[in-house]
Short mmCIF file of C-alpha atoms in Angstrom, two decimals:
data_model
loop_
_atom_site.label_atom_id
_atom_site.label_comp_id
_atom_site.label_asym_id
_atom_site.label_seq_id
_atom_site.Cartn_x
_atom_site.Cartn_y
_atom_site.Cartn_z
CA MET A 15 -39.49 -32.48 -46.48
CA ARG A 16 -38.38 -30.74 -50.10
CA LEU A 17 -36.01 -32.73 -52.02
CA THR A 18 -33.22 -30.67 -54.42
CA ARG A 19 -32.28 -32.78 -57.45
CA HIS A 20 -28.69 -31.55 -57.77
CA LEU A 21 -27.53 -30.97 -61.61
CA PRO A 22 -24.31 -31.03 -63.39
CA LEU A 23 -23.38 -27.72 -63.94
CA THR A 24 -23.37 -27.47 -68.02
CA SER A 25 -27.19 -28.65 -67.26
CA LEU A 26 -27.75 -26.54 -64.32
CA ALA A 27 -26.58 -23.67 -66.79
CA ALA A 28 -29.14 -24.44 -68.85
CA ALA A 29 -31.70 -25.03 -66.94
CA ILE A 30 -31.41 -21.68 -65.09
CA ALA A 31 -30.73 -20.05 -69.01
CA LEU A 32 -34.33 -21.26 -69.93
CA ALA A 33 -36.30 -20.47 -66.80
CA GLY A 34 -35.18 -17.12 -67.04
CA PRO A 35 -35.66 -14.67 -64.31
CA ALA A 36 -37.37 -16.24 -60.63
CA GLN A 37 -40.37 -16.18 -60.04
CA ALA A 38 -41.22 -13.87 -57.01
CA GLN A 39 -42.26 -14.75 -54.08
CA THR A 40 -45.74 -13.53 -52.21
CA GLU A 41 -46.39 -13.97 -48.82
CA ILE A 42 -50.45 -13.41 -47.03
CA THR A 43 -51.02 -13.01 -43.30
CA ILE A 44 -53.47 -15.50 -41.66
CA ALA A 45 -55.45 -14.54 -38.68
CA THR A 46 -57.58 -17.43 -37.84
CA VAL A 47 -58.67 -19.14 -34.71
CA ASN A 48 -56.69 -21.27 -32.31
CA ASN A 49 -59.89 -24.37 -33.17
CA ASN A 50 -58.54 -28.13 -34.21
CA ASP A 51 -59.48 -27.52 -37.92
CA MET A 52 -57.72 -24.01 -38.06
CA VAL A 53 -55.00 -25.91 -37.20
CA ILE A 54 -54.90 -28.43 -39.17
CA MET A 55 -54.95 -26.17 -41.70
CA GLN A 56 -52.04 -24.40 -40.64
CA SER A 57 -49.86 -27.65 -40.40
CA LEU A 58 -50.95 -28.37 -44.91
CA THR A 59 -48.84 -25.19 -44.71
CA ASP A 60 -46.34 -27.32 -47.43
CA ALA A 61 -49.47 -28.98 -49.26
CA PHE A 62 -50.35 -26.03 -50.33
CA GLU A 63 -47.28 -24.14 -50.80
CA GLU A 64 -45.48 -26.84 -53.07
CA ALA A 65 -49.13 -26.54 -54.98
CA HIS A 66 -48.63 -23.48 -55.05
CA PRO A 67 -44.65 -21.89 -55.20
CA ASP A 68 -44.89 -18.45 -55.77
CA ILE A 69 -47.29 -18.71 -52.05
CA ALA A 70 -46.01 -18.45 -48.68
CA LEU A 71 -48.17 -18.42 -45.52
CA ASP A 72 -48.01 -16.58 -42.83
CA TRP A 73 -50.10 -17.71 -39.56
CA VAL A 74 -51.31 -15.23 -36.88
CA VAL A 75 -52.75 -18.33 -34.69
CA LEU A 76 -55.25 -16.21 -31.70
CA GLU A 77 -57.37 -17.74 -28.92
CA GLU A 78 -61.09 -16.47 -29.96
CA ASN A 79 -62.12 -13.44 -28.05
CA VAL A 80 -58.81 -12.14 -28.85
CA LEU A 81 -59.05 -12.74 -33.13
CA ARG A 82 -62.41 -11.01 -32.52
CA GLN A 83 -61.08 -8.57 -30.78
CA ARG A 84 -57.97 -7.96 -33.20
CA MET A 85 -60.44 -8.17 -36.32
CA THR A 86 -62.37 -5.65 -35.70
CA THR A 87 -59.43 -3.22 -34.43
CA ASP A 88 -57.99 -4.17 -37.90
CA ILE A 89 -60.39 -4.01 -40.37
CA ALA A 90 -61.90 -0.28 -38.93
CA THR A 91 -59.06 1.62 -38.94
CA GLN A 92 -57.98 -0.08 -42.35
CA GLY A 93 -54.64 -1.13 -40.56
CA GLY A 94 -54.18 -3.99 -43.15
CA GLN A 95 -52.14 -5.79 -40.85
CA PHE A 96 -53.54 -9.17 -42.39
CA ASP A 97 -54.63 -10.74 -46.22
CA VAL A 98 -56.97 -13.21 -45.23
CA MET A 99 -58.94 -13.11 -41.66
CA THR A 100 -61.11 -15.96 -39.99
CA ILE A 101 -64.84 -14.18 -39.15
CA GLY A 102 -68.17 -15.80 -39.30
CA THR A 103 -71.92 -15.25 -40.33
CA TYR A 104 -71.98 -12.44 -37.99
CA GLU A 105 -69.09 -9.85 -39.05
CA VAL A 106 -69.13 -10.22 -42.29
CA PRO A 107 -72.72 -8.60 -43.92
CA ILE A 108 -71.95 -6.13 -41.30
CA TRP A 109 -68.41 -5.33 -42.76
CA ALA A 110 -69.57 -6.27 -46.42
CA GLU A 111 -71.81 -3.73 -46.28
CA ARG A 112 -69.18 -0.94 -45.11
CA GLY A 113 -66.84 -2.07 -48.03
CA TRP A 114 -64.30 -3.47 -46.21
CA LEU A 115 -64.32 -6.98 -47.64
CA SER A 116 -63.33 -7.98 -51.13
CA PRO A 117 -66.61 -9.60 -53.13
CA LEU A 118 -65.97 -13.14 -54.25
CA ASP A 119 -68.04 -13.15 -56.96
CA GLY A 120 -66.89 -14.98 -60.64
CA LEU A 121 -65.87 -18.18 -58.88
CA PRO A 122 -64.53 -20.33 -60.88
CA ASP A 123 -66.64 -23.66 -62.09
CA ASP A 124 -64.35 -25.75 -60.24
CA TYR A 125 -64.95 -24.48 -57.18
CA GLN A 126 -68.70 -25.25 -57.39
CA VAL A 127 -70.16 -22.66 -55.49
CA ASP A 128 -73.48 -24.55 -55.96
CA ASP A 129 -72.02 -27.71 -53.76
CA LEU A 130 -72.33 -24.55 -50.63
CA LEU A 131 -74.79 -24.92 -47.88
CA THR A 132 -77.21 -22.80 -48.87
CA SER A 133 -77.63 -21.45 -44.94
CA VAL A 134 -73.67 -21.35 -44.80
CA ARG A 135 -73.20 -19.19 -47.95
CA ASP A 136 -76.75 -17.03 -47.63
CA GLY A 137 -74.73 -15.77 -44.23
CA LEU A 138 -72.19 -15.25 -45.36
CA SER A 139 -73.84 -13.31 -48.30
CA ASN A 140 -74.37 -8.57 -49.08
CA ASP A 141 -76.89 -8.35 -51.73
CA GLY A 142 -77.02 -11.85 -53.31
CA THR A 143 -72.46 -11.77 -53.20
CA LEU A 144 -69.89 -13.92 -51.29
CA HIS A 145 -67.35 -11.91 -49.28
CA ALA A 146 -66.02 -14.37 -47.82
CA LEU A 147 -65.92 -18.48 -48.39
CA PRO A 148 -66.92 -21.18 -45.24
CA PHE A 149 -64.02 -23.44 -43.53
CA TYR A 150 -66.26 -24.56 -41.58
CA GLY A 151 -69.84 -24.28 -40.68
CA GLU A 152 -72.18 -25.18 -36.97
CA SER A 153 -75.40 -25.61 -35.47
CA SER A 154 -75.49 -27.55 -31.33
CA MET A 155 -76.00 -30.16 -30.15
CA MET A 156 -75.93 -31.98 -26.96
CA TYR A 157 -73.03 -34.89 -26.78
CA TYR A 158 -73.50 -37.47 -23.73
CA ARG A 159 -71.18 -40.43 -21.91
CA GLN A 160 -73.67 -43.17 -23.40
CA ASP A 161 -71.88 -45.88 -20.93
CA LEU A 162 -73.14 -43.82 -18.07
CA PHE A 163 -76.35 -42.78 -19.52
CA ASP A 164 -76.77 -46.83 -19.83
CA GLU A 165 -75.79 -47.80 -16.51
CA ALA A 166 -77.83 -45.24 -15.07
CA GLY A 167 -81.05 -46.43 -16.82
CA ILE A 168 -81.50 -42.67 -18.71
CA GLU A 169 -83.05 -42.90 -21.61
CA VAL A 170 -83.19 -40.21 -23.78
CA PRO A 171 -85.77 -38.73 -25.61
CA GLU A 172 -85.52 -37.38 -29.43
CA GLN A 173 -85.43 -33.79 -28.32
CA PRO A 174 -84.67 -33.67 -24.46
CA SER A 175 -85.10 -30.86 -22.22
CA TRP A 176 -83.12 -28.43 -20.44
CA GLU A 177 -85.14 -29.80 -17.32
CA GLU A 178 -84.45 -33.19 -18.01
CA VAL A 179 -80.83 -32.21 -18.62
CA ARG A 180 -80.57 -31.81 -15.16
CA ASP A 181 -82.50 -34.56 -13.57
CA TRP A 182 -79.61 -36.44 -15.56
CA ALA A 183 -76.97 -34.38 -14.47
CA VAL A 184 -77.45 -34.68 -10.41
CA GLN A 185 -77.38 -38.09 -11.04
CA LEU A 186 -74.27 -38.53 -12.96
CA HIS A 187 -72.60 -35.49 -11.08
CA ASP A 188 -69.64 -37.10 -9.57
CA PRO A 189 -66.83 -34.90 -7.88
CA GLU A 190 -64.87 -37.43 -6.61
CA ALA A 191 -64.62 -39.75 -9.71
CA GLN A 192 -63.11 -36.11 -10.81
CA ARG A 193 -66.45 -36.34 -13.23
CA ALA A 194 -68.57 -33.35 -13.89
CA GLY A 195 -72.63 -34.08 -14.19
CA ILE A 196 -72.18 -31.06 -17.17
CA CYS A 197 -70.19 -28.71 -19.20
CA LEU A 198 -71.36 -25.41 -20.31
CA ARG A 199 -69.36 -22.58 -21.75
CA GLY A 200 -68.95 -19.81 -18.95
CA LYS A 201 -65.69 -18.11 -20.72
CA PRO A 202 -67.18 -14.45 -20.99
CA GLY A 203 -67.58 -13.04 -24.69
CA TRP A 204 -70.43 -12.64 -27.25
CA GLY A 205 -68.95 -15.05 -28.50
CA GLU A 206 -68.44 -17.46 -25.53
CA ASN A 207 -70.55 -18.01 -23.22
CA MET A 208 -73.66 -15.81 -24.94
CA ALA A 209 -73.39 -18.21 -27.60
CA LEU A 210 -74.91 -21.22 -25.57
CA VAL A 211 -76.55 -18.35 -23.24
CA SER A 212 -78.25 -16.83 -26.04
CA THR A 213 -80.06 -20.23 -27.21
CA LEU A 214 -81.12 -20.65 -23.63
CA VAL A 215 -82.94 -17.36 -23.42
CA ASN A 216 -84.47 -18.12 -26.52
CA THR A 217 -85.70 -21.31 -25.59
CA PHE A 218 -87.05 -19.99 -22.40
CA GLY A 219 -88.99 -16.86 -24.48
CA GLY A 220 -86.29 -14.42 -23.84
CA ARG A 221 -84.72 -11.78 -26.44
CA TRP A 222 -82.12 -9.59 -26.83
CA PHE A 223 -84.33 -6.56 -28.06
CA ASP A 224 -88.54 -6.41 -28.64
CA GLU A 225 -89.76 -5.13 -31.76
CA ASP A 226 -89.18 -1.44 -30.51
CA TRP A 227 -85.85 -2.24 -29.72
CA GLN A 228 -85.78 -1.70 -26.08
CA PRO A 229 -83.40 -4.13 -24.30
CA GLN A 230 -85.26 -7.06 -22.33
CA LEU A 231 -82.86 -8.84 -20.09
CA ASP A 232 -83.87 -7.57 -17.07
CA SER A 233 -87.61 -9.73 -18.11
CA PRO A 234 -88.60 -12.65 -16.38
CA GLU A 235 -87.27 -15.16 -19.34
CA TRP A 236 -84.12 -13.62 -18.96
CA GLN A 237 -84.15 -14.56 -15.20
CA GLU A 238 -85.83 -17.77 -15.51
CA ALA A 239 -83.00 -18.19 -18.29
CA ILE A 240 -80.11 -17.69 -16.34
CA GLN A 241 -80.74 -18.03 -13.00
CA PHE A 242 -81.33 -22.22 -14.35
CA TYR A 243 -77.79 -22.27 -16.18
CA VAL A 244 -76.24 -20.29 -13.31
CA ASP A 245 -77.79 -23.24 -11.28
CA LEU A 246 -77.56 -25.72 -13.10
CA LEU A 247 -73.38 -24.94 -13.30
CA ASN A 248 -72.68 -24.26 -10.26
CA ASP A 249 -74.47 -27.44 -8.44
CA TYR A 250 -72.91 -30.38 -11.43
CA GLY A 251 -70.45 -28.33 -13.21
CA PRO A 252 -67.07 -28.20 -13.24
CA PRO A 253 -64.95 -26.41 -10.68
CA GLY A 254 -63.44 -22.84 -12.48
CA ALA A 255 -66.92 -23.12 -15.38
CA SER A 256 -66.40 -19.13 -15.86
CA SER A 257 -62.93 -20.64 -17.28
CA ASN A 258 -64.27 -21.92 -19.91
CA GLY A 259 -65.01 -21.77 -23.40
CA PHE A 260 -65.49 -23.63 -26.02
CA ASN A 261 -62.03 -25.26 -26.46
CA GLU A 262 -61.30 -25.65 -22.19
CA ASN A 263 -65.17 -27.87 -22.50
CA LEU A 264 -63.52 -30.16 -25.44
CA ALA A 265 -60.27 -31.44 -23.62
CA LEU A 266 -62.54 -32.14 -20.57
CA PHE A 267 -64.94 -34.02 -22.48
CA SER A 268 -62.51 -35.87 -24.32
CA ARG A 269 -61.20 -36.96 -21.52
CA GLY A 270 -63.88 -38.09 -19.32
CA SER A 271 -64.67 -35.17 -17.42
CA CYS A 272 -68.38 -34.34 -18.29
CA ALA A 273 -71.24 -36.46 -18.48
CA ILE A 274 -73.12 -33.73 -20.64
CA TRP A 275 -71.75 -30.93 -22.81
CA VAL A 276 -74.12 -28.20 -24.97
CA ASP A 277 -72.06 -27.38 -27.61
CA ALA A 278 -71.21 -27.13 -31.56
CA THR A 279 -72.10 -30.28 -33.50
CA SER A 280 -68.63 -28.91 -35.12
CA ALA A 281 -66.78 -30.73 -31.90
CA ALA A 282 -68.26 -34.33 -32.59
CA GLY A 283 -65.36 -35.08 -35.31
CA LYS A 284 -62.66 -34.87 -32.51
CA LEU A 285 -65.04 -36.39 -30.23
CA TYR A 286 -65.83 -39.37 -32.31
CA ASP A 287 -62.28 -39.72 -32.77
CA PRO A 288 -59.75 -42.54 -31.21
CA GLY A 289 -56.96 -40.74 -31.56
CA GLU A 290 -58.08 -37.51 -29.97
CA SER A 291 -61.04 -38.86 -27.68
CA ASP A 292 -61.04 -41.20 -24.46
CA VAL A 293 -64.30 -41.57 -24.84
CA ALA A 294 -64.47 -42.03 -28.67
CA ASP A 295 -66.43 -45.49 -28.44
CA ARG A 296 -69.22 -44.02 -25.43
CA LEU A 297 -71.01 -41.49 -27.13
CA GLY A 298 -74.14 -40.00 -27.56
CA PHE A 299 -75.65 -37.11 -29.19
CA ALA A 300 -79.38 -36.11 -29.58
CA PRO A 301 -80.49 -32.54 -30.42
CA ALA A 302 -79.93 -29.29 -28.44
CA PRO A 303 -82.25 -28.91 -26.02
CA VAL A 304 -84.98 -26.78 -25.51
CA ALA A 305 -87.81 -25.37 -22.73
CA ARG A 306 -90.83 -23.92 -23.28
CA THR A 307 -90.11 -23.49 -26.51
CA PRO A 308 -87.90 -24.99 -29.78
CA LYS A 309 -86.60 -21.73 -31.69
CA GLY A 310 -83.60 -20.70 -31.78
CA SER A 311 -82.64 -23.47 -29.23
CA HIS A 312 -79.75 -24.47 -31.52
CA TRP A 313 -77.74 -22.09 -33.53
CA LEU A 314 -75.81 -21.21 -36.93
CA TRP A 315 -72.68 -20.25 -37.25
CA SER A 316 -70.16 -20.66 -39.92
CA TRP A 317 -66.29 -19.68 -39.81
CA ALA A 318 -65.48 -18.36 -42.72
CA LEU A 319 -62.34 -16.99 -44.93
CA ALA A 320 -62.53 -12.84 -46.16
CA ILE A 321 -60.05 -10.38 -47.34
CA PRO A 322 -59.97 -7.46 -46.29
CA ALA A 323 -60.18 -4.94 -49.18
CA THR A 324 -56.95 -3.07 -47.35
CA SER A 325 -54.60 -6.41 -48.72
CA GLU A 326 -52.33 -5.70 -51.20
CA ASN A 327 -52.43 -9.30 -52.26
CA GLN A 328 -55.93 -9.41 -53.02
CA GLU A 329 -55.14 -12.30 -56.35
CA ALA A 330 -52.77 -14.62 -53.74
CA ALA A 331 -55.49 -14.66 -51.13
CA ARG A 332 -57.78 -15.72 -53.57
CA THR A 333 -56.45 -18.76 -54.30
CA PHE A 334 -55.36 -19.64 -51.31
CA ILE A 335 -58.80 -19.36 -49.54
CA GLN A 336 -60.39 -21.07 -52.43
CA TRP A 337 -58.38 -23.68 -51.53
CA ALA A 338 -59.17 -24.29 -48.03
CA THR A 339 -62.71 -24.09 -48.33
CA SER A 340 -62.65 -26.27 -51.77
CA ARG A 341 -63.94 -30.39 -52.18
CA GLU A 342 -60.30 -31.10 -52.74
CA TYR A 343 -59.47 -29.29 -49.99
CA ILE A 344 -61.56 -31.83 -47.92
CA GLU A 345 -60.81 -35.06 -49.85
CA LEU A 346 -56.78 -34.16 -48.63
CA VAL A 347 -58.21 -34.11 -45.29
CA GLY A 348 -59.74 -37.58 -45.35
CA ASP A 349 -56.86 -38.71 -46.42
CA THR A 350 -54.14 -37.71 -44.13
CA ARG A 351 -55.87 -37.12 -41.50
CA GLY A 352 -59.24 -39.26 -41.55
CA TRP A 353 -62.60 -38.59 -42.32
CA THR A 354 -63.83 -37.67 -38.72
CA SER A 355 -60.97 -34.66 -39.19
CA VAL A 356 -62.76 -32.56 -41.84
CA PRO A 357 -64.01 -29.37 -42.12
CA PRO A 358 -68.37 -30.12 -41.47
CA GLY A 359 -71.10 -28.26 -42.38
CA THR A 360 -69.56 -26.22 -45.61
CA ARG A 361 -70.64 -28.65 -48.88
CA GLU A 362 -73.27 -30.50 -49.99
CA SER A 363 -70.72 -33.38 -51.00
CA THR A 364 -69.33 -33.83 -47.97
CA TYR A 365 -72.68 -35.73 -46.65
CA ALA A 366 -72.76 -37.27 -49.46
CA ASN A 367 -68.90 -39.02 -49.07
CA GLU A 368 -69.54 -42.77 -48.12
CA HIS A 369 -66.11 -42.12 -46.72
CA TYR A 370 -67.33 -39.28 -44.21
CA GLN A 371 -70.89 -41.26 -43.71
CA ASP A 372 -68.57 -44.38 -42.19
CA ALA A 373 -66.72 -42.60 -40.33
CA ALA A 374 -68.72 -40.30 -38.94
CA PRO A 375 -72.34 -41.41 -37.31
CA PHE A 376 -73.26 -37.34 -35.96
CA ALA A 377 -73.35 -36.93 -40.16
CA GLY A 378 -76.77 -36.42 -40.58
CA PHE A 379 -77.73 -35.28 -38.24
CA VAL A 380 -75.17 -32.61 -37.90
CA LEU A 381 -76.64 -31.19 -41.23
CA GLU A 382 -80.35 -31.70 -40.22
CA ALA A 383 -79.14 -29.09 -38.03
CA MET A 384 -77.62 -27.08 -39.94
CA ARG A 385 -81.14 -27.00 -42.14
CA SER A 386 -83.36 -26.17 -39.67
CA ALA A 387 -81.49 -23.61 -37.50
CA ASP A 388 -83.00 -20.42 -38.54
CA PRO A 389 -81.60 -17.14 -37.75
CA THR A 390 -84.98 -14.74 -38.94
CA ASP A 391 -86.99 -16.60 -36.58
CA SER A 392 -84.87 -17.44 -33.82
CA THR A 393 -87.82 -16.04 -30.37
CA LEU A 394 -91.23 -16.75 -29.26
CA GLU A 395 -92.34 -13.30 -29.51
CA PRO A 396 -91.51 -11.20 -32.88
CA SER A 397 -87.79 -9.91 -32.74
CA PRO A 398 -86.28 -6.92 -34.77
CA TYR A 399 -83.36 -8.85 -35.40
CA VAL A 400 -81.59 -11.54 -37.42
CA GLY A 401 -79.32 -14.28 -35.82
CA VAL A 402 -80.08 -17.55 -33.14
CA GLN A 403 -76.91 -16.93 -30.84
CA PHE A 404 -76.56 -13.26 -31.37
CA VAL A 405 -77.93 -10.17 -32.77
CA GLY A 406 -76.25 -9.07 -36.65
CA ILE A 407 -76.58 -5.21 -35.29
CA PRO A 408 -72.65 -3.88 -35.06
CA GLU A 409 -73.28 -2.77 -32.17
CA PHE A 410 -73.75 -6.19 -30.71
CA GLN A 411 -70.09 -7.41 -30.11
CA SER A 412 -69.64 -4.75 -27.72
CA ILE A 413 -73.04 -5.33 -25.97
CA GLY A 414 -72.84 -9.38 -25.91
CA THR A 415 -69.15 -9.08 -24.32
CA GLN A 416 -70.58 -6.69 -22.01
CA VAL A 417 -73.56 -8.89 -20.78
CA GLY A 418 -70.85 -11.92 -21.42
CA GLN A 419 -69.51 -10.60 -18.48
CA THR A 420 -72.22 -9.57 -16.09
CA VAL A 421 -73.43 -13.08 -16.57
CA ALA A 422 -70.07 -14.79 -15.68
CA SER A 423 -70.44 -12.33 -12.29
CA ALA A 424 -73.46 -14.39 -11.58
CA LEU A 425 -71.84 -17.60 -12.54
CA THR A 426 -68.99 -16.90 -9.83
CA GLY A 427 -71.14 -15.11 -6.95
CA ASP A 428 -69.90 -11.56 -7.51
CA ALA A 429 -73.19 -10.60 -8.04
CA THR A 430 -76.68 -11.68 -7.73
CA VAL A 431 -78.45 -13.30 -11.05
CA GLU A 432 -81.41 -10.16 -10.30
CA GLN A 433 -78.08 -7.47 -9.87
CA ALA A 434 -75.97 -8.72 -13.21
CA LEU A 435 -79.18 -8.90 -15.33
CA GLN A 436 -80.05 -5.06 -13.97
CA THR A 437 -76.25 -4.45 -14.94
CA ALA A 438 -76.83 -5.50 -18.10
CA GLN A 439 -79.73 -3.84 -18.55
CA ARG A 440 -78.95 -0.84 -17.96
CA ALA A 441 -75.79 -0.74 -20.15
CA THR A 442 -77.25 -1.90 -23.13
CA GLN A 443 -79.99 0.93 -22.93
CA ARG A 444 -76.98 2.93 -22.53
CA ALA A 445 -75.76 1.47 -25.87
CA MET A 446 -78.49 1.59 -27.89
CA GLN A 447 -79.02 4.97 -27.03
CA ARG A 448 -76.02 6.29 -28.32
CA ALA A 449 -76.47 4.45 -31.07
CA GLY A 450 -79.72 6.10 -32.00
CA TYR A 451 -81.72 3.25 -31.81
CA LEU A 452 -83.20 4.48 -28.74
CA ASP A 453 -84.91 8.30 -27.89
#
């Protein structure tokens, strides 16, 4: 709430004369995803506007798949609808190379750019220059109900396997108690179900493409991984799993409707917050499971704030993204919302902060997961691409989403796993031929 102090008329006239012309206010339009950390960022609009009265914030908050579509269309057509875009480590290098994003060099000393995690900073750079600033970063991990595991006498090893996860899901699946043995992403999308599925395929020994860019979607490794995923979710997952993405599974696990959940490390803060989670005091966590190889078993991602080159409000947009990704912003969230709610995975100083260490038992674990994820070596057999849960080429957004739809069709029973992967293979081969990767 803003308070207005009323002055006597003579004093008011004098104040106006001293102040001169009123300062024009610049409105910037920010497009972001409807994840918890971004909802908190939007809720702190007043804090930013009070510190920067010459800038007003206009928010466009969208579901993940819709956001990606809107951002891609706007940037590719130079639409100029947005001054700040929430994009990630997939888009930034590709869009920066095309000149679609404003470079973020010359950041002020007090921004402390060297405090940013190296893996995240590298993923948001092109030719050594940042083109987006990280709002939060994440890898993936396994969450589980410690109380249920204790009751069942289950001990989780230092590195669980997918086979063990399936066995645990069998034991803890209880439809009468409205509790699924496991929750996993099923909603189609290259950044939804395929983020999880790609890591699963990686650790089963598969890859998206061989070194000659031939698609490998009908390989035995893909067949084994997708059959495992489909059987696991159909037998021990929640009803309607094909509609569940990150947010839906977060809600299910938070209210006690899942015994196991493998997903983003960024969910940990909300799960450990007793004000947000019914299971905050009954949680265990472990590395993302592995199968044949540990390579590519956990992803690396950052949601970041970038300024499209088409923005007419470059200076104001830059002021905002520096504020929203600063150490001061993290401290603001910690002080006002609690330290489990701060954006994770971006700054070394967050993990050195005693308040965060005390509030977040997962902090060191998450930091190590992010440091150990290697986008340049994520597959058992050599591959020509960079990326753990995505392929760092422009065509992947379309390819990944189409394959995500075919995998979802196997999950819903509209196609067998073999049929779905044959369809995915043909479609991907055509796309790669059109793009010039194949003869």
